[in-house]
C-alpha atoms as a PDB file:
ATOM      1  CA  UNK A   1       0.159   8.706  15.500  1.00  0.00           C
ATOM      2  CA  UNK A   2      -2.330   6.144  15.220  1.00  0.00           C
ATOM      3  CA  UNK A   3      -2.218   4.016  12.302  1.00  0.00           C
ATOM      4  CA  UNK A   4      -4.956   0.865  11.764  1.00  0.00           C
ATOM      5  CA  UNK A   5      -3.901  -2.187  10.228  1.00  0.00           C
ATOM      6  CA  UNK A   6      -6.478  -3.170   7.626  1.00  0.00           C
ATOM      7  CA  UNK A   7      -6.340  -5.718   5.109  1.00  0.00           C
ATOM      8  CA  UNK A   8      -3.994  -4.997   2.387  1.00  0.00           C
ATOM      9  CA  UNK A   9      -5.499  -3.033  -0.549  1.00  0.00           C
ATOM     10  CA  UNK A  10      -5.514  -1.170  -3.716  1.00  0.00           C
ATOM     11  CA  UNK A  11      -6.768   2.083  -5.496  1.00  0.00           C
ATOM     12  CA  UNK A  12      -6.865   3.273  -9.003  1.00  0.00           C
ATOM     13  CA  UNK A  13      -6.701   6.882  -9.980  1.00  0.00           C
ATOM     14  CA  UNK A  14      -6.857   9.163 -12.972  1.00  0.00           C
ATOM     15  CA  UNK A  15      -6.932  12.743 -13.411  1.00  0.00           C
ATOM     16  CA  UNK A  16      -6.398  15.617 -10.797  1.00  0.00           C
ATOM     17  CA  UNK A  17      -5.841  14.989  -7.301  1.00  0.00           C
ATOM     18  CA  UNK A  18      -5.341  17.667  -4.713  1.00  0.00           C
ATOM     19  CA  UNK A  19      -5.850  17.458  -0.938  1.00  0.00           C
ATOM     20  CA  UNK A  20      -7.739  14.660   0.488  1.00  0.00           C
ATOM     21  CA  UNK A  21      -7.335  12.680  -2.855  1.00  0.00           C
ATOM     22  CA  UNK A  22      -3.747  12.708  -2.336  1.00  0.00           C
ATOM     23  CA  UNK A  23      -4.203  11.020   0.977  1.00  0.00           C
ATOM     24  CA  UNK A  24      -7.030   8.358  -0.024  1.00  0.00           C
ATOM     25  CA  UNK A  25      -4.683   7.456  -2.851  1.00  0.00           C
ATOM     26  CA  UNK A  26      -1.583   7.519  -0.554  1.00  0.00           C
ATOM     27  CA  UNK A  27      -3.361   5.276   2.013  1.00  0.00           C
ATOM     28  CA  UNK A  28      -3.540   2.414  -0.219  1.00  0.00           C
ATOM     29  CA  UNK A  29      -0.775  -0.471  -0.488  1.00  0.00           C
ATOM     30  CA  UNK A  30      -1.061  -0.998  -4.227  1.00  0.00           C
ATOM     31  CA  UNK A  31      -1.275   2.018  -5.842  1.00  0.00           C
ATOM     32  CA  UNK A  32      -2.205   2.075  -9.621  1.00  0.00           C
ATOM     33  CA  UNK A  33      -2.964   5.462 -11.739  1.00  0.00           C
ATOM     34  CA  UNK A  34      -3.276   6.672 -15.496  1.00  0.00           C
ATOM     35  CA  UNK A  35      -0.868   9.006 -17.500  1.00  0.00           C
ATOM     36  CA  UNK A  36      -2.916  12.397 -16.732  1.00  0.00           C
ATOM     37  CA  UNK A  37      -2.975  11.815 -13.279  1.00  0.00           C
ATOM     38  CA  UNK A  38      -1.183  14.042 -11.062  1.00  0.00           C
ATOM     39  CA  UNK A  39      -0.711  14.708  -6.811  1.00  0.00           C
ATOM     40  CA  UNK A  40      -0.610  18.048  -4.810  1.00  0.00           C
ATOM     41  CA  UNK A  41      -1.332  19.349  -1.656  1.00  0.00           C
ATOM     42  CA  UNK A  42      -2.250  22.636  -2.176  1.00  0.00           C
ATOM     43  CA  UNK A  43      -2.908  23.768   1.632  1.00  0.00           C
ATOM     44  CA  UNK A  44      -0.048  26.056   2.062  1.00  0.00           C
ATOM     45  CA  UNK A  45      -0.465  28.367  -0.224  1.00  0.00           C
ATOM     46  CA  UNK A  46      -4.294  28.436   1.977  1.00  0.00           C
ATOM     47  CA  UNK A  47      -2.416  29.241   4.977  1.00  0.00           C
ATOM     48  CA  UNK A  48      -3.110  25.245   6.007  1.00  0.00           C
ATOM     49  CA  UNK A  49      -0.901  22.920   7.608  1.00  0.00           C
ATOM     50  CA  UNK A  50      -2.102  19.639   6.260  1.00  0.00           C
ATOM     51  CA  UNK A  51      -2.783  16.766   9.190  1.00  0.00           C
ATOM     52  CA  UNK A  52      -0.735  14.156   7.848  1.00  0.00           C
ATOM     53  CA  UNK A  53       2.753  16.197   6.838  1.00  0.00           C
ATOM     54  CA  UNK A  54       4.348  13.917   9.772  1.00  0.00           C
ATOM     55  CA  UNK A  55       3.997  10.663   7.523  1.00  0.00           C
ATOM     56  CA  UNK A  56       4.675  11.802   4.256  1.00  0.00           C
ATOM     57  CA  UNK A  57       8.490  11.490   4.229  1.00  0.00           C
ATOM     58  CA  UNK A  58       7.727   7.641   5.717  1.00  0.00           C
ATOM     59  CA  UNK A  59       5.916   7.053   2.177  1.00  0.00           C
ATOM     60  CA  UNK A  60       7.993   8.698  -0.255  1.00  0.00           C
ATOM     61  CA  UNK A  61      11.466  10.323  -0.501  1.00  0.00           C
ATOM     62  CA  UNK A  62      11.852  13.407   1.737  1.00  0.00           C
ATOM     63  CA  UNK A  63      12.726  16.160  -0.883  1.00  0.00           C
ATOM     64  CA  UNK A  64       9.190  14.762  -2.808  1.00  0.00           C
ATOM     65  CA  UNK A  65       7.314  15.156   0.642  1.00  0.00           C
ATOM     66  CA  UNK A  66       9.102  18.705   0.857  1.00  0.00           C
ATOM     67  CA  UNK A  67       8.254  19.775  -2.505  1.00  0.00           C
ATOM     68  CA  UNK A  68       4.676  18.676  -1.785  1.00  0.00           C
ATOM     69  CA  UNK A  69       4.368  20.003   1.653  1.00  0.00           C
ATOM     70  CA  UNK A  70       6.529  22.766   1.968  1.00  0.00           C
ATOM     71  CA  UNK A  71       6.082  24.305  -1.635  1.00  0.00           C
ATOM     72  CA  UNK A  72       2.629  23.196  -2.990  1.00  0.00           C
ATOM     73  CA  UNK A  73       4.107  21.271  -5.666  1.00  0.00           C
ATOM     74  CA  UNK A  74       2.332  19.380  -8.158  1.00  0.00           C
ATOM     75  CA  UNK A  75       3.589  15.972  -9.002  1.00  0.00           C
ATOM     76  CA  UNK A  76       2.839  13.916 -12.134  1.00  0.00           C
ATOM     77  CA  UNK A  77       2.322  10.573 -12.439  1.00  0.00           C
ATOM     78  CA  UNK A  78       5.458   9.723 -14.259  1.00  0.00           C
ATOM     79  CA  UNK A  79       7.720  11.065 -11.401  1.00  0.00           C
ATOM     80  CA  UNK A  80       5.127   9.517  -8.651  1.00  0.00           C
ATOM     81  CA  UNK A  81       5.962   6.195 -10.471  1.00  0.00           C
ATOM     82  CA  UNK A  82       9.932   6.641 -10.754  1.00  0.00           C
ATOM     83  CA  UNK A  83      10.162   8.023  -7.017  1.00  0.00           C
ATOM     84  CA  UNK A  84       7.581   5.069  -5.314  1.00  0.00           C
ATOM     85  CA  UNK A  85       4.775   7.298  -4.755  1.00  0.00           C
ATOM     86  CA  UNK A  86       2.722   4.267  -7.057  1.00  0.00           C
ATOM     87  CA  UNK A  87       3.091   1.111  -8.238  1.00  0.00           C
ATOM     88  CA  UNK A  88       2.464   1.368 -11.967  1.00  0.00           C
ATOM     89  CA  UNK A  89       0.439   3.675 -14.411  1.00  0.00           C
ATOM     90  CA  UNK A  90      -1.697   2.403 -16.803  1.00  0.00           C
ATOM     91  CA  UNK A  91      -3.342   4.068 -19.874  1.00  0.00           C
ATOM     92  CA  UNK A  92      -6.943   5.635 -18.940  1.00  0.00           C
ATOM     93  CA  UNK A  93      -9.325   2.412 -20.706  1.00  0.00           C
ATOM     94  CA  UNK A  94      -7.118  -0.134 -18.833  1.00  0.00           C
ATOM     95  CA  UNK A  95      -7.479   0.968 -15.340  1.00  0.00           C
ATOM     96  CA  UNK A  96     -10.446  -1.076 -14.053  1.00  0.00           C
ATOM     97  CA  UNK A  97      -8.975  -3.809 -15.580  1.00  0.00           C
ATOM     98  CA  UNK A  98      -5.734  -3.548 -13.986  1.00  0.00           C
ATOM     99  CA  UNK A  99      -7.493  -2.642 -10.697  1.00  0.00           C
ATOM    100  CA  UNK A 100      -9.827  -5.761 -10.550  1.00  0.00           C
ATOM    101  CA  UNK A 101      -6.534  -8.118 -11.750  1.00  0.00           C
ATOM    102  CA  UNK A 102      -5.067  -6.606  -8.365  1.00  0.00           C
ATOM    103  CA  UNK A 103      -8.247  -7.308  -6.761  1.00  0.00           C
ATOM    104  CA  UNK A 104      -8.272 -11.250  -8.159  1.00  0.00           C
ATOM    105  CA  UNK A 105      -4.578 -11.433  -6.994  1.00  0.00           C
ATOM    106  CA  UNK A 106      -5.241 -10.851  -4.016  1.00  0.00           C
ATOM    107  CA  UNK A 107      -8.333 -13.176  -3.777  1.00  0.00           C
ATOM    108  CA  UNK A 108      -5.557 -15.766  -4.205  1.00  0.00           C
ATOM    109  CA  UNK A 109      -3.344 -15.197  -1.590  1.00  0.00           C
ATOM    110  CA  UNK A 110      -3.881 -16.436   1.823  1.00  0.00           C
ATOM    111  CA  UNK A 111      -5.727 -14.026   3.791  1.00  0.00           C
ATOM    112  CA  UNK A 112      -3.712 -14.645   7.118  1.00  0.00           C
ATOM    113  CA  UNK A 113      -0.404 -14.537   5.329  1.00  0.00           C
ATOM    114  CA  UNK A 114      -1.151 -11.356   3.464  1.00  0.00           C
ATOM    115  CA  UNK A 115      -2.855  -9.576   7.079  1.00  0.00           C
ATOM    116  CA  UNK A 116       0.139 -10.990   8.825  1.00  0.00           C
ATOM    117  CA  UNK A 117       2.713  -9.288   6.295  1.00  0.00           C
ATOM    118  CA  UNK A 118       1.079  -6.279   6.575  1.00  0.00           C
ATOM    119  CA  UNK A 119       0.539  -5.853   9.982  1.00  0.00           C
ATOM    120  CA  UNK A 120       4.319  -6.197  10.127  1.00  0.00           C
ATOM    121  CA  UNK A 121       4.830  -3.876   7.664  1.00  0.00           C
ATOM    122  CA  UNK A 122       2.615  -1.354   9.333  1.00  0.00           C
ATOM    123  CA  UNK A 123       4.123  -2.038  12.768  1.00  0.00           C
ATOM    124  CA  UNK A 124       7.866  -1.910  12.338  1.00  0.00           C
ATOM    125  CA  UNK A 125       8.073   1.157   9.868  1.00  0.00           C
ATOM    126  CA  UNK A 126       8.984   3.056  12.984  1.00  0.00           C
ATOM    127  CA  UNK A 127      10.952   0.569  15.056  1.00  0.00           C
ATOM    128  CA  UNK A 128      14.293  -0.382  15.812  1.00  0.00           C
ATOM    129  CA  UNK A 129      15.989  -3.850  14.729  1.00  0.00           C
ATOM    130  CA  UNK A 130      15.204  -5.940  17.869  1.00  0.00           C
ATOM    131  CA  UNK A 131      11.476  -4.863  17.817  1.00  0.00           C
ATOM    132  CA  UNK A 132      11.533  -5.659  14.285  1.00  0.00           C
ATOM    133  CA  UNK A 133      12.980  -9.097  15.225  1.00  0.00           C
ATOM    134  CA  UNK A 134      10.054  -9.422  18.023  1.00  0.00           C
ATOM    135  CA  UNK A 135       7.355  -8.248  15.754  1.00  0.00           C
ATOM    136  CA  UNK A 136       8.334 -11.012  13.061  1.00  0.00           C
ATOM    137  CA  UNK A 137       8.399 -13.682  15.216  1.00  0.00           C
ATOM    138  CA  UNK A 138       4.884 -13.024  16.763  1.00  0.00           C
ATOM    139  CA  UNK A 139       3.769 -12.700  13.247  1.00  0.00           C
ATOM    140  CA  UNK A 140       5.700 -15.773  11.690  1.00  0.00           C
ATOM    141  CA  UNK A 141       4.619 -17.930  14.439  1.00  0.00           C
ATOM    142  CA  UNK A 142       0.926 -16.858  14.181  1.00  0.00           C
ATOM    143  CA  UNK A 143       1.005 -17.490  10.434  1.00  0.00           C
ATOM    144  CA  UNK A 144       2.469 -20.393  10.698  1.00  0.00           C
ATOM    145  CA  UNK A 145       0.124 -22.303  13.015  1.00  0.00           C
ATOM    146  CA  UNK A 146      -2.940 -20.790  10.824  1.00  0.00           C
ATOM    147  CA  UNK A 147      -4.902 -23.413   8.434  1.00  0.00           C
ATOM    148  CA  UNK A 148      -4.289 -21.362   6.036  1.00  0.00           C
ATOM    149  CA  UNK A 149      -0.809 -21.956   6.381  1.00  0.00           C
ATOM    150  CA  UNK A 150      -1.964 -26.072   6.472  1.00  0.00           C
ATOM    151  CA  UNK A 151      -4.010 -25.655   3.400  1.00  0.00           C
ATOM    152  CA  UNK A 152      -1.358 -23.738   1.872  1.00  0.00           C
ATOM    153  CA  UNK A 153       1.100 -27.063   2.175  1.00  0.00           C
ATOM    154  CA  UNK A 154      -2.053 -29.317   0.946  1.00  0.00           C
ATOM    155  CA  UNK A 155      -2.192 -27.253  -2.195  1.00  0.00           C
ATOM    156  CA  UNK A 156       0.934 -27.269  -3.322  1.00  0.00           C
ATOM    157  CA  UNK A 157       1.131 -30.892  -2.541  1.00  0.00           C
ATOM    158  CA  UNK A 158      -1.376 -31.387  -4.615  1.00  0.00           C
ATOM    159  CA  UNK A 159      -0.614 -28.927  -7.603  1.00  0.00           C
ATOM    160  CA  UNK A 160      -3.154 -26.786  -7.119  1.00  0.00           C
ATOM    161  CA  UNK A 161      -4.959 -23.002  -6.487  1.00  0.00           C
ATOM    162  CA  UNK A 162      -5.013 -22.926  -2.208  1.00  0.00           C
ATOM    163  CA  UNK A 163      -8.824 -22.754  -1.156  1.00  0.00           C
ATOM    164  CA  UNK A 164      -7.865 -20.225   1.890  1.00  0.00           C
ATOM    165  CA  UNK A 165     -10.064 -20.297   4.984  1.00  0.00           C
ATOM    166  CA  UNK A 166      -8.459 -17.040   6.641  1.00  0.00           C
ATOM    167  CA  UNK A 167      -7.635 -18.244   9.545  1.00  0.00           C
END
């Protein structure tokens, strides 16, 4: 399967979310939703077999991907949360806020760094321990020789908030 990397991101969801809202939500790395929300895939009992059923049990526990998949299975947000289906819930008023604190976090982090953690991430969820070794070295070495990396050393030298050129 094909799978882009992208720079790291995050979503925010509330309410009802069957099908392709499942997936959009799924796709992101920080996931963040309120207590009403809830996940299913509803496609089976439609005489569907969903696309991406192949990468579900990478992204959550297998008997959760089964009980979505295989049964049509709702699941809340309180047992998305305690199984790693998403990062945190948040109560309904506060979820732009917590969305756009994500989004300001992540404006402080080095932009190579970040890219080059998730393109590892991305790269070795299906690889063996010696790729994994290969993969983190091209990374690590790529990162390291960035100026971000150099501006990185400059700021906390100098006590303060790194001004990252992404590169």
């Amino acid at each position: 399967m094909f799978q882009a990397i992208s720079p790291a991101g995050n979503t925010s969801d509330s309410g009802y979310h069957p099908t392709y809202g499942l997936w959009i939500a799924l796709d992101a790395d920080i996931r963040i939703a309120t207590e009403d929300t809830s996940f299913w895939l509803p496609e089976p009992q439609w005489g569907i077999a969903t696309i991406p059923a192949a990468w579900f049990p990478k992204i959550m526990p297998w008997a959760i991907a089964s009980e979505l998949l295989l049964m049509a299975g709702r699941v809340d947000a309180r047992r998305a949360y305690e199984v790693g289906m998403i990062n945190r819930i948040v109560p309904a008023d506060r979820l732009m806020e917590e969305a756009e604190r994500i989004a300001r976090r992540f404006c402080e982090l080095s932009p190579a760094a970040v890219q080059g953690m998730k393109e590892s991430m991305v790269k070795a969820s299906s690889l063996d321990y010696r790729a994994l070794d290969q993969i983190t070295q091209h990374v690590q070495t790529r990162v390291m020789n960035s100026e971000d990396r150099r501006e990185g050393a400059r700021a906390f030298r100098e006590k303060r908030q790194g001004t990252w050129p992404g590169r």
